PDB file of C-alpha atoms in Angstrom:
ATOM      1  CA  MET A  13     -15.996   5.710  31.384  1.00 46.00           C
ATOM      2  CA  PRO A  14     -12.728   6.752  29.687  1.00 54.00           C
ATOM      3  CA  LEU A  15     -11.665  10.365  29.762  1.00 55.00           C
ATOM      4  CA  PHE A  16     -11.165  12.015  26.314  1.00 59.00           C
ATOM      5  CA  ALA A  17     -12.623   9.159  24.296  1.00 64.00           C
ATOM      6  CA  GLY A  18     -16.200  10.326  23.727  1.00 68.00           C
ATOM      7  CA  ALA A  19     -17.727  10.959  20.311  1.00 71.00           C
ATOM      8  CA  ARG A  20     -16.765  14.657  20.271  1.00 76.00           C
ATOM      9  CA  ASP A  21     -13.182  13.892  21.291  1.00 73.00           C
ATOM     10  CA  ILE A  22     -12.824  11.186  18.657  1.00 71.00           C
ATOM     11  CA  SER A  23     -14.244  13.568  16.042  1.00 74.00           C
ATOM     12  CA  LEU A  24     -11.614  16.146  17.023  1.00 76.00           C
ATOM     13  CA  PHE A  25      -8.818  13.529  16.746  1.00 75.00           C
ATOM     14  CA  GLU A  26     -10.071  12.460  13.312  1.00 77.00           C
ATOM     15  CA  LYS A  27     -10.287  16.036  11.998  1.00 79.00           C
ATOM     16  CA  LEU A  28      -6.804  16.918  13.288  1.00 77.00           C
ATOM     17  CA  ASN A  29      -5.306  13.761  11.754  1.00 78.00           C
ATOM     18  CA  GLU A  30      -7.058  14.356   8.425  1.00 80.00           C
ATOM     19  CA  GLU A  31      -5.858  17.961   8.276  1.00 76.00           C
ATOM     20  CA  LEU A  32      -2.308  16.978   9.216  1.00 79.00           C
ATOM     21  CA  ILE A  33      -2.017  14.149   6.694  1.00 80.00           C
ATOM     22  CA  ASN A  34      -4.022  15.707   3.820  1.00 79.00           C
ATOM     23  CA  SER A  35      -3.054  19.392   4.087  1.00 80.00           C
ATOM     24  CA  VAL A  36       0.289  19.602   5.888  1.00 82.00           C
ATOM     25  CA  ILE A  37       2.230  16.434   5.045  1.00 80.00           C
ATOM     26  CA  GLN A  38       0.610  15.801   1.630  1.00 80.00           C
ATOM     27  CA  THR A  39       2.277  12.474   0.815  1.00 87.00           C
ATOM     28  CA  GLU A  40       0.151  10.282  -1.438  1.00 90.00           C
ATOM     29  CA  VAL A  41       0.660   6.736  -2.613  1.00 92.00           C
ATOM     30  CA  TYR A  42      -1.136   4.471  -5.070  1.00 93.00           C
ATOM     31  CA  TYR A  43      -2.752   1.412  -3.535  1.00 93.00           C
ATOM     32  CA  TYR A  44      -3.285  -1.643  -5.792  1.00 91.00           C
ATOM     33  CA  LYS A  45      -5.740  -4.281  -4.630  1.00 89.00           C
ATOM     34  CA  LEU A  46      -5.097  -7.898  -5.655  1.00 84.00           C
ATOM     35  CA  ILE A  47      -7.785  -9.513  -7.842  1.00 81.00           C
ATOM     36  CA  LEU A  48      -8.025 -13.038  -6.455  1.00 73.00           C
ATOM     37  CA  ASP A  49     -10.455 -14.318  -9.100  1.00 74.00           C
ATOM     38  CA  GLU A  50      -8.067 -13.491 -11.967  1.00 69.00           C
ATOM     39  CA  THR A  51      -4.853 -14.620 -10.265  1.00 66.00           C
ATOM     40  CA  ASP A  52      -3.807 -18.097 -11.354  1.00 66.00           C
ATOM     41  CA  ASP A  53      -1.976 -20.300  -8.902  1.00 68.00           C
ATOM     42  CA  ASN A  54       0.379 -23.236  -9.296  1.00 63.00           C
ATOM     43  CA  VAL A  55       0.317 -26.659  -7.632  1.00 60.00           C
ATOM     44  CA  TYR A  56       1.545 -25.178  -4.347  1.00 56.00           C
ATOM     45  CA  GLY A  57      -1.167 -22.490  -4.226  1.00 58.00           C
ATOM     46  CA  GLU A  58       1.259 -19.687  -5.068  1.00 64.00           C
ATOM     47  CA  GLY A  59       0.080 -16.874  -7.331  1.00 65.00           C
ATOM     48  CA  ILE A  60       2.403 -16.701 -10.313  1.00 68.00           C
ATOM     49  CA  ASP A  61       0.607 -14.299 -12.641  1.00 74.00           C
ATOM     50  CA  LYS A  62      -1.014 -11.822 -10.243  1.00 78.00           C
ATOM     51  CA  ARG A  63      -3.584  -9.260 -11.389  1.00 79.00           C
ATOM     52  CA  TYR A  64      -4.423  -5.998  -9.638  1.00 83.00           C
ATOM     53  CA  TYR A  65      -7.233  -3.451  -9.779  1.00 83.00           C
ATOM     54  CA  ALA A  66      -6.380   0.068 -10.935  1.00 86.00           C
ATOM     55  CA  GLY A  67      -4.456   2.098  -8.374  1.00 86.00           C
ATOM     56  CA  VAL A  68      -6.281   4.257  -5.838  1.00 91.00           C
ATOM     57  CA  LYS A  69      -4.565   7.383  -4.524  1.00 92.00           C
ATOM     58  CA  LEU A  70      -4.445   7.529  -0.704  1.00 91.00           C
ATOM     59  CA  PRO A  71      -2.735   9.917   1.727  1.00 91.00           C
ATOM     60  CA  SER A  72      -0.151   8.233   3.933  1.00 91.00           C
ATOM     61  CA  LEU A  73       2.628   8.663   6.473  1.00 89.00           C
ATOM     62  CA  ILE A  74       5.766   6.788   5.433  1.00 91.00           C
ATOM     63  CA  ASP A  75       8.642   5.467   7.509  1.00 93.00           C
ATOM     64  CA  ARG A  76      11.235   3.708   5.406  1.00 90.00           C
ATOM     65  CA  SER A  77      14.489   2.006   6.248  1.00 90.00           C
ATOM     66  CA  ASP A  78      17.742   2.414   4.364  1.00 90.00           C
ATOM     67  CA  GLN A  79      18.220   0.537   1.117  1.00 88.00           C
ATOM     68  CA  ASN A  80      20.238  -2.690   1.221  1.00 88.00           C
ATOM     69  CA  TYR A  81      22.125  -4.249  -1.662  1.00 88.00           C
ATOM     70  CA  VAL A  82      22.241  -8.026  -1.486  1.00 85.00           C
ATOM     71  CA  GLU A  83      24.305 -10.106  -3.894  1.00 85.00           C
ATOM     72  CA  GLU A  84      22.256 -12.925  -5.367  1.00 78.00           C
ATOM     73  CA  ALA A  85      23.209 -15.651  -7.841  1.00 80.00           C
ATOM     74  CA  TYR A  86      21.880 -13.544 -10.727  1.00 77.00           C
ATOM     75  CA  GLY A  87      23.390 -10.197  -9.604  1.00 78.00           C
ATOM     76  CA  VAL A  88      22.906  -7.462  -7.058  1.00 82.00           C
ATOM     77  CA  ASP A  89      19.394  -7.026  -5.652  1.00 80.00           C
ATOM     78  CA  LEU A  90      18.033  -3.829  -4.084  1.00 85.00           C
ATOM     79  CA  GLN A  91      15.947  -4.328  -0.923  1.00 89.00           C
ATOM     80  CA  GLN A  92      14.072  -1.889   1.295  1.00 91.00           C
ATOM     81  CA  ILE A  93      11.482  -2.136   4.066  1.00 93.00           C
ATOM     82  CA  ALA A  94       8.875   0.587   4.620  1.00 95.00           C
ATOM     83  CA  MET A  95       5.925   1.213   6.914  1.00 95.00           C
ATOM     84  CA  PHE A  96       2.885   2.989   5.475  1.00 94.00           C
ATOM     85  CA  SER A  97       0.384   4.455   7.943  1.00 91.00           C
ATOM     86  CA  PHE A  98      -3.111   5.254   6.704  1.00 91.00           C
ATOM     87  CA  LEU A  99      -6.193   6.729   8.295  1.00 86.00           C
ATOM     88  CA  ARG A 100      -8.916   4.101   8.523  1.00 85.00           C
ATOM     89  CA  LYS A 101     -11.382   6.624   7.067  1.00 84.00           C
ATOM     90  CA  ALA A 102      -9.376   6.761   3.819  1.00 85.00           C
ATOM     91  CA  PHE A 103     -10.043   3.045   3.268  1.00 85.00           C
ATOM     92  CA  THR A 104     -13.684   3.112   4.342  1.00 85.00           C
ATOM     93  CA  ALA A 105     -14.402   6.117   2.096  1.00 86.00           C
ATOM     94  CA  LYS A 106     -13.094   4.165  -0.933  1.00 86.00           C
ATOM     95  CA  GLU A 107     -14.649   0.871   0.293  1.00 87.00           C
ATOM     96  CA  LEU A 108     -11.246  -0.833   0.368  1.00 88.00           C
ATOM     97  CA  VAL A 109     -10.151  -3.600   2.703  1.00 88.00           C
ATOM     98  CA  PRO A 110      -6.351  -3.788   2.926  1.00 90.00           C
ATOM     99  CA  GLU A 111      -4.861  -7.280   2.900  1.00 90.00           C
ATOM    100  CA  VAL A 112      -1.493  -8.953   2.887  1.00 90.00           C
ATOM    101  CA  GLY A 113      -0.254  -9.218  -0.704  1.00 86.00           C
ATOM    102  CA  ASP A 114      -1.639  -5.888  -1.917  1.00 91.00           C
ATOM    103  CA  ILE A 115       0.784  -3.423  -3.524  1.00 92.00           C
ATOM    104  CA  ILE A 116       1.656   0.178  -2.624  1.00 94.00           C
ATOM    105  CA  GLU A 117       3.401   2.374  -5.193  1.00 92.00           C
ATOM    106  CA  TRP A 118       5.537   5.192  -3.853  1.00 92.00           C
ATOM    107  CA  ASP A 119       8.725   6.978  -4.968  1.00 88.00           C
ATOM    108  CA  LYS A 120       9.007   5.034  -8.254  1.00 87.00           C
ATOM    109  CA  ALA A 121       8.973   1.720  -6.386  1.00 90.00           C
ATOM    110  CA  TYR A 122       6.438  -0.973  -5.518  1.00 92.00           C
ATOM    111  CA  PHE A 123       6.033  -2.335  -2.001  1.00 94.00           C
ATOM    112  CA  GLU A 124       4.159  -5.545  -1.158  1.00 93.00           C
ATOM    113  CA  ILE A 125       2.291  -5.683   2.154  1.00 94.00           C
ATOM    114  CA  ASP A 126       3.733  -8.282   4.543  1.00 93.00           C
ATOM    115  CA  SER A 127       1.742  -7.502   7.685  1.00 93.00           C
ATOM    116  CA  MET A 128      -0.753  -5.006   9.055  1.00 90.00           C
ATOM    117  CA  VAL A 129      -1.546  -3.487  12.429  1.00 88.00           C
ATOM    118  CA  ASP A 130      -5.226  -2.668  12.630  1.00 83.00           C
ATOM    119  CA  ASN A 131      -5.670  -2.435  16.375  1.00 77.00           C
ATOM    120  CA  GLN A 132      -4.308   1.001  17.208  1.00 74.00           C
ATOM    121  CA  ILE A 133      -7.314   2.016  19.283  1.00 75.00           C
ATOM    122  CA  VAL A 134      -8.014   5.390  20.934  1.00 71.00           C
ATOM    123  CA  GLY A 135      -9.671   5.148  24.346  1.00 68.00           C
ATOM    124  CA  GLY A 136      -8.967   1.429  24.686  1.00 65.00           C
ATOM    125  CA  LYS A 137     -12.164   0.394  22.883  1.00 64.00           C
ATOM    126  CA  ASP A 138     -13.131  -0.265  19.299  1.00 64.00           C
ATOM    127  CA  PRO A 139     -16.767   0.838  18.928  1.00 62.00           C
ATOM    128  CA  ASP A 140     -17.396  -1.848  16.298  1.00 64.00           C
ATOM    129  CA  TYR A 141     -16.632  -4.603  18.830  1.00 64.00           C
ATOM    130  CA  SER A 142     -17.292  -2.963  22.181  1.00 58.00           C
ATOM    131  CA  LEU A 143     -19.973  -4.336  24.472  1.00 64.00           C
ATOM    132  CA  ALA A 144     -20.393  -0.813  25.905  1.00 58.00           C
ATOM    133  CA  GLY A 145     -21.674   0.548  22.592  1.00 58.00           C
ATOM    134  CA  GLU A 146     -20.445   3.127  20.106  1.00 59.00           C
ATOM    135  CA  MET A 147     -20.098   6.047  22.494  1.00 58.00           C
ATOM    136  CA  HIS A 148     -16.423   5.663  23.425  1.00 58.00           C
ATOM    137  CA  GLY A 149     -13.197   4.767  21.651  1.00 59.00           C
ATOM    138  CA  SER A 150     -12.227   4.492  18.040  1.00 67.00           C
ATOM    139  CA  SER A 151      -9.859   2.708  15.692  1.00 74.00           C
ATOM    140  CA  LEU A 152      -8.162   5.455  13.690  1.00 80.00           C
ATOM    141  CA  SER A 153      -5.299   3.972  11.690  1.00 84.00           C
ATOM    142  CA  ILE A 154      -4.001   1.041   9.682  1.00 89.00           C
ATOM    143  CA  ILE A 155      -0.238   0.479   9.588  1.00 91.00           C
ATOM    144  CA  CYS A 156       1.188  -1.696   6.796  1.00 93.00           C
ATOM    145  CA  THR A 157       4.689  -3.183   6.951  1.00 94.00           C
ATOM    146  CA  THR A 158       6.011  -3.781   3.441  1.00 95.00           C
ATOM    147  CA  HIS A 159       9.043  -4.838   1.438  1.00 94.00           C
ATOM    148  CA  MET A 160      10.153  -3.534  -1.948  1.00 92.00           C
ATOM    149  CA  THR A 161       9.278  -5.869  -4.796  1.00 88.00           C
ATOM    150  CA  ARG A 162      10.330  -5.980  -8.424  1.00 81.00           C
ATOM    151  CA  MET A 163       8.219  -4.362 -11.130  1.00 79.00           C
ATOM    152  CA  SER A 164       8.760  -7.392 -13.351  1.00 72.00           C
ATOM    153  CA  ARG A 165       6.858  -9.605 -10.852  1.00 73.00           C
ATOM    154  CA  LEU A 166       3.780  -7.402 -11.073  1.00 78.00           C
ATOM    155  CA  ASN A 167       1.348  -6.856 -13.920  1.00 70.00           C
ATOM    156  CA  ILE A 168       0.853  -3.187 -13.145  1.00 74.00           C
ATOM    157  CA  GLU A 169       3.320  -1.642 -15.600  1.00 68.00           C
ATOM    158  CA  ASP A 170       4.748  -2.961 -18.835  1.00 59.00           C
ATOM    159  CA  VAL A 171       8.438  -3.247 -17.998  1.00 56.00           C
ATOM    160  CA  ARG A 172       9.459  -5.092 -21.140  1.00 56.00           C
ATOM    161  CA  TYR A 173      10.031  -3.172 -24.344  1.00 57.00           C
ATOM    162  CA  GLY A 174      10.797  -4.234 -27.888  1.00 50.00           C
ATOM    163  CA  GLN A 175       7.831  -6.506 -28.393  1.00 54.00           C
ATOM    164  CA  GLY A 176       6.831  -6.766 -32.010  1.00 55.00           C
ATOM    165  CA  GLU A 177       8.674  -5.597 -35.115  1.00 56.00           C
ATOM    166  CA  PRO A 178      10.480  -2.261 -34.790  1.00 55.00           C
ATOM    167  CA  ASP A 179       9.773   0.320 -37.461  1.00 59.00           C
ATOM    168  CA  TYR A 180      13.104   1.928 -38.264  1.00 54.00           C
ATOM    169  CA  ASN A 181      13.018   4.830 -40.684  1.00 62.00           C
ATOM    170  CA  PHE A 182      16.678   5.101 -41.612  1.00 55.00           C
ATOM    171  CA  PRO A 183      17.700   7.409 -44.408  1.00 63.00           C
ATOM    172  CA  ALA A 184      18.444   5.699 -47.739  1.00 62.00           C
ATOM    173  CA  GLY A 185      22.021   4.508 -48.313  1.00 59.00           C
ATOM    174  CA  ILE A 186      22.842   3.517 -44.763  1.00 53.00           C
TER     175      ILE A 186
END
């Protein structure tokens, strides 16, 4: 039987983490879930015109790398990698299942999830899959590794302006 991994201990860990992330750190992001049924794909199975559900606000811990500027054939491209750490309870409370390809909005930028770590387990056991039962251990967090993506690739915000006829009200004689 593991020491400090009983139900009361896990409850204490969860409460401390919730208070730290929600009340002390207070960093929130918007999480956009990909709608697979409305995303069309091409011959290669790649989603060209992706659709997302409305954003859900979630508390998070963020560890980002420095920005890189890479020269491409069409100009300079801004790149950044970030890790977003969430409490598992935040996803289960909103009935969300994070997946690769979902989008996280933070600091006026959009980050696409590349990989996830969902096996950070307290007490060495996940009660959902443990043969010993639900008395010991817990899976507390989900860590998402992401890269910055362009707004123009997403259908979350309208990044193109000037559609339609402009209505200019210039004074007469100009």
